[in-house]
mmCIF file of C-alpha atoms in Angstrom:
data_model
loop_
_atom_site.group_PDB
_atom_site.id
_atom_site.type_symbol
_atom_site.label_atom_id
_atom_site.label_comp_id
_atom_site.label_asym_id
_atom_site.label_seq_id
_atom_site.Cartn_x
_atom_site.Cartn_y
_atom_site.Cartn_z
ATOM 1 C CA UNK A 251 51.319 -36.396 155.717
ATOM 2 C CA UNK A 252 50.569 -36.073 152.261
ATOM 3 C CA UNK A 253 53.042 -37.860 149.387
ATOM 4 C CA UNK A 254 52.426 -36.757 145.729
ATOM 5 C CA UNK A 255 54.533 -37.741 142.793
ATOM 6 C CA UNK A 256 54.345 -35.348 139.860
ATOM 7 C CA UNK A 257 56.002 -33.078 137.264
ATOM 8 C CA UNK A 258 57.841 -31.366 139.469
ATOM 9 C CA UNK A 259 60.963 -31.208 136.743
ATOM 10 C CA UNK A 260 58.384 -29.152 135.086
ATOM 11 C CA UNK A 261 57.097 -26.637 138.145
ATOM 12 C CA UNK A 262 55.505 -27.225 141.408
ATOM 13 C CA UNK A 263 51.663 -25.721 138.941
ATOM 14 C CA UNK A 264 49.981 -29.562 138.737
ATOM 15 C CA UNK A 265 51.525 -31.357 141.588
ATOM 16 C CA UNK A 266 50.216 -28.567 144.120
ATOM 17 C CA UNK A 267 47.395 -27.617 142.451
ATOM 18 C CA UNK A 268 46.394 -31.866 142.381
ATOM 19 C CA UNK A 269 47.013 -31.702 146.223
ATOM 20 C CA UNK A 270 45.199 -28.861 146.705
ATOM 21 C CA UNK A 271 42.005 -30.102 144.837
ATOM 22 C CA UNK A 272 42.571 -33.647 146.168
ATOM 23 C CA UNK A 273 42.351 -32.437 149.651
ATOM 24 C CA UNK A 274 39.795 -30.196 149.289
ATOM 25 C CA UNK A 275 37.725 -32.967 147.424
ATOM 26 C CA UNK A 276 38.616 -35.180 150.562
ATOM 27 C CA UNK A 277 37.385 -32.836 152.727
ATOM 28 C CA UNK A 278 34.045 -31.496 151.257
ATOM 29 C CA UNK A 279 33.264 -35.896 151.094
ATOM 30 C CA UNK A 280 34.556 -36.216 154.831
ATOM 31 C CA UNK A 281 32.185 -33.565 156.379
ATOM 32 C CA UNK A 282 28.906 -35.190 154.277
ATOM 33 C CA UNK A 283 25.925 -32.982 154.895
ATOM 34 C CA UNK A 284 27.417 -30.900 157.999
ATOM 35 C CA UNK A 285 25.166 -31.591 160.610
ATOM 36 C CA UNK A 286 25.909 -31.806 163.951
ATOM 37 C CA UNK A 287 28.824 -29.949 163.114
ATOM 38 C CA UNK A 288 30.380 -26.348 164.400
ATOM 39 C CA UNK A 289 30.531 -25.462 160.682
ATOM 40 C CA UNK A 290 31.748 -21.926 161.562
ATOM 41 C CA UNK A 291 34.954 -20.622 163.185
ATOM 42 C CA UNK A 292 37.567 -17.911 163.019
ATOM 43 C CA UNK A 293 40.801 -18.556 164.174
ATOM 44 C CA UNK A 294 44.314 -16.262 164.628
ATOM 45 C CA UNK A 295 47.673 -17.844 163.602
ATOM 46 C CA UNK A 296 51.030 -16.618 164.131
ATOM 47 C CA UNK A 297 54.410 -17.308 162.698
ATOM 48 C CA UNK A 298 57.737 -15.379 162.863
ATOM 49 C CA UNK A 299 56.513 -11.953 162.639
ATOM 50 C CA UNK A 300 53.524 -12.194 160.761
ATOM 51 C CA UNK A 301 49.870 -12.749 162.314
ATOM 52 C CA UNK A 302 46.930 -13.745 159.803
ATOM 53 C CA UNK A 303 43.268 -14.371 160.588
ATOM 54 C CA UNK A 304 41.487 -17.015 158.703
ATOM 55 C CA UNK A 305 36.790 -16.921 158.838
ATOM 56 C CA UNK A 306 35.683 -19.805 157.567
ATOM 57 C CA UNK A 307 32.185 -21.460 157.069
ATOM 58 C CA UNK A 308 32.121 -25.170 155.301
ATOM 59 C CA UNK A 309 28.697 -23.837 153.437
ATOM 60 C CA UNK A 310 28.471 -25.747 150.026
ATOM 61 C CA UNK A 311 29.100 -22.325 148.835
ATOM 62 C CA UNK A 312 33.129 -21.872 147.969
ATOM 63 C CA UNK A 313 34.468 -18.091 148.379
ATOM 64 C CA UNK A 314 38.009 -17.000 148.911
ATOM 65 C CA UNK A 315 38.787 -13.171 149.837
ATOM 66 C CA UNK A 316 42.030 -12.321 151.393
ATOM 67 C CA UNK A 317 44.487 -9.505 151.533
ATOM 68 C CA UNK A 318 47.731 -11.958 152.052
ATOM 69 C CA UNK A 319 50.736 -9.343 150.642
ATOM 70 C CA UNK A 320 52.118 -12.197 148.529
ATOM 71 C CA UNK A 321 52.669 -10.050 145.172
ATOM 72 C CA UNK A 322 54.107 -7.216 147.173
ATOM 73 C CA UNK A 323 57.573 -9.549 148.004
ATOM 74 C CA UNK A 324 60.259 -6.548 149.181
ATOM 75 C CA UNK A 325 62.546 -9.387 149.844
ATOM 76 C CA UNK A 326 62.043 -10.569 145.476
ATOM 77 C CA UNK A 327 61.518 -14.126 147.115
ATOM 78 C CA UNK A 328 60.884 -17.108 144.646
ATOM 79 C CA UNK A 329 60.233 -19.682 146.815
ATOM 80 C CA UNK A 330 58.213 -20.157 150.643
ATOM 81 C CA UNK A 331 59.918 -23.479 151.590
ATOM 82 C CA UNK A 332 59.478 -25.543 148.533
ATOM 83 C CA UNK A 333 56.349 -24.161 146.760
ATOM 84 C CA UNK A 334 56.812 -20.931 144.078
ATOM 85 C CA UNK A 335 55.027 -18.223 145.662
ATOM 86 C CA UNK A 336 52.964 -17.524 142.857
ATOM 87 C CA UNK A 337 51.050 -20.519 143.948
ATOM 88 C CA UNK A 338 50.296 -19.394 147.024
ATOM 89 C CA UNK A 339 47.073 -18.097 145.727
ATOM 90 C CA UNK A 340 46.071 -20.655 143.618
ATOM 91 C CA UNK A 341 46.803 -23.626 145.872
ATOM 92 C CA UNK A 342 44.405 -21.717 148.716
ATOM 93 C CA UNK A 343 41.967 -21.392 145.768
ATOM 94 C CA UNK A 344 41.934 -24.647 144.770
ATOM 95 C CA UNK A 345 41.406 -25.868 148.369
ATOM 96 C CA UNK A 346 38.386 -23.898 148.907
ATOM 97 C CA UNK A 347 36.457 -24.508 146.183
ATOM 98 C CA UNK A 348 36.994 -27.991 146.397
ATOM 99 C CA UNK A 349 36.040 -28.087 149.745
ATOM 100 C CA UNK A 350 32.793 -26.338 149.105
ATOM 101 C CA UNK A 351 33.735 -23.670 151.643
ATOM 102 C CA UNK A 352 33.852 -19.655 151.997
ATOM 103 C CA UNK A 353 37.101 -18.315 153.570
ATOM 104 C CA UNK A 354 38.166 -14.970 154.240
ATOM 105 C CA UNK A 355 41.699 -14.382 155.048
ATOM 106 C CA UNK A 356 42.845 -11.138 156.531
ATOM 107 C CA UNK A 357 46.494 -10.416 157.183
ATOM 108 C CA UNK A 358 46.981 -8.267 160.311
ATOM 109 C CA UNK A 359 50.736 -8.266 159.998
ATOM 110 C CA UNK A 360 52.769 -9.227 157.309
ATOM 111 C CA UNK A 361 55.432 -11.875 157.965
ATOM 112 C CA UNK A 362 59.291 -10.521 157.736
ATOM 113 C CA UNK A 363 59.376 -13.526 154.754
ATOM 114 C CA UNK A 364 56.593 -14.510 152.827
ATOM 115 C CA UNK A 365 57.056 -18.034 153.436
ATOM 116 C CA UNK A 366 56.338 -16.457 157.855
ATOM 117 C CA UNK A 367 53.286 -15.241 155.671
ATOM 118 C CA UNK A 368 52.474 -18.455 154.538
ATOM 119 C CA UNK A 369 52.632 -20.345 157.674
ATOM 120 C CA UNK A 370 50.778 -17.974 159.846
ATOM 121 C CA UNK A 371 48.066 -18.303 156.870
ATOM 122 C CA UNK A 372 48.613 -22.371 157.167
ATOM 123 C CA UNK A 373 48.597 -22.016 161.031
ATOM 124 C CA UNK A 374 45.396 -19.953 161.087
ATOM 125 C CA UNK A 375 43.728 -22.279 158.360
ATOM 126 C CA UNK A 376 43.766 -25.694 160.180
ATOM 127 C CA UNK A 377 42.611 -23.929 163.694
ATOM 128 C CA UNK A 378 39.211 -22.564 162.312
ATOM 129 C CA UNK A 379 38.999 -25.724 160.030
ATOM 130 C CA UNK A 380 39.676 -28.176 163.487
ATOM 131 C CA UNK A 381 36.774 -26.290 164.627
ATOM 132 C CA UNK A 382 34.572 -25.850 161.964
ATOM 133 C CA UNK A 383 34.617 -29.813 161.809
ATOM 134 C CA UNK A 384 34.517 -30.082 165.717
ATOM 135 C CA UNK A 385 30.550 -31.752 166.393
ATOM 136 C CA UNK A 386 28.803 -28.951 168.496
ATOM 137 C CA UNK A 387 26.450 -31.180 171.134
ATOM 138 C CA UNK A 388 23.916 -28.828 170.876
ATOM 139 C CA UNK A 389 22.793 -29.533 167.111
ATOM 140 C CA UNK A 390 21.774 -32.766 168.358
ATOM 141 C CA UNK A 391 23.444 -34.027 164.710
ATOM 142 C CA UNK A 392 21.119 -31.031 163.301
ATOM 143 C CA UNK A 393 22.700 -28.977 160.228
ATOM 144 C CA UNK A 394 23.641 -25.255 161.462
ATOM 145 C CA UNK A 395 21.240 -23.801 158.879
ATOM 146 C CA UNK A 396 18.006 -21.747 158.828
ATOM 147 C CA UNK A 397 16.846 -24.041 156.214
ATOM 148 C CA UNK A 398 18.136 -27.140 157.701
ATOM 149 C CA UNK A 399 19.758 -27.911 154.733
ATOM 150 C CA UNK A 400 23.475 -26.566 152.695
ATOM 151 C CA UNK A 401 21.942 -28.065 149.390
ATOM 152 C CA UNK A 402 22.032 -25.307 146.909
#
């Protein structure tokens, strides 16, 4: 569970975007130089009615693609739970980079709400990161890299 105090009199911009970076930061320092870990995984998560994919790869080299529908809202939705959609993208982009990782997000079905959207996405997320993270015997604690090394 993560507790943040901020500005949220203001708008949810700093407080999320400060957890976002925060945990990506966390992250990137928790996984050190990678080796002996999985370090790629794709994962499926559903939610309601929507289904998302999430490819991820903690390489020291931080990419975000997706095609999440969260501009095209039909419903004219502010809010998924308590975060503004238009932060959607920016809190995923903030976690990424921080995190020194590529992810590629790819919406098979869009969620009847964006906030099903957003926790399919969330869902999907945490399953290829569990794994990505997971130590894979088999690298006897060696980095998965051609070079042997994720230093740029």
């Amino acid at each position: 569970e993560v507790k943040c105090n901020g500005d949220l009199y203001v708008d949810d911009h700093h407080t999320s975007e400060d957890v976002s970076i925060a945990l990506g930061q966390v992250l990137n320092t928790a996984f050190g130089t990678k080796a002996g870990l999985n370090r790629m995984w794709c994962a499926t998560g559903t939610y309601g009615d929507a289904e998302v994919e999430v490819t991820m790869d903690l390489s020291n080299r931080p990419c975000i693609t997706h095609n999440l529908s969260l501009s095209s809202n039909p419903n004219d939705e502010e809010y998924a739970g308590d975060l503004s959609i238009e932060m959607l993208d920016h809190v995923l982009e903030s976690l990424v980079m921080n995190s020194k990782s590529t992810v590629h997000i790819v919406e098979n079905k869009a969620g009847k709400t964006v906030l099903e959207t957003a926790m399919a996405t969330a869902m999907a997320y945490g399953a290829a990161l569990r794994m990505c993270a997971a130590v894979d015997p088999r690298r006897a604690g060696k980095t998965a890299s051609s070079k042997g090394t994720l230093s740029v």
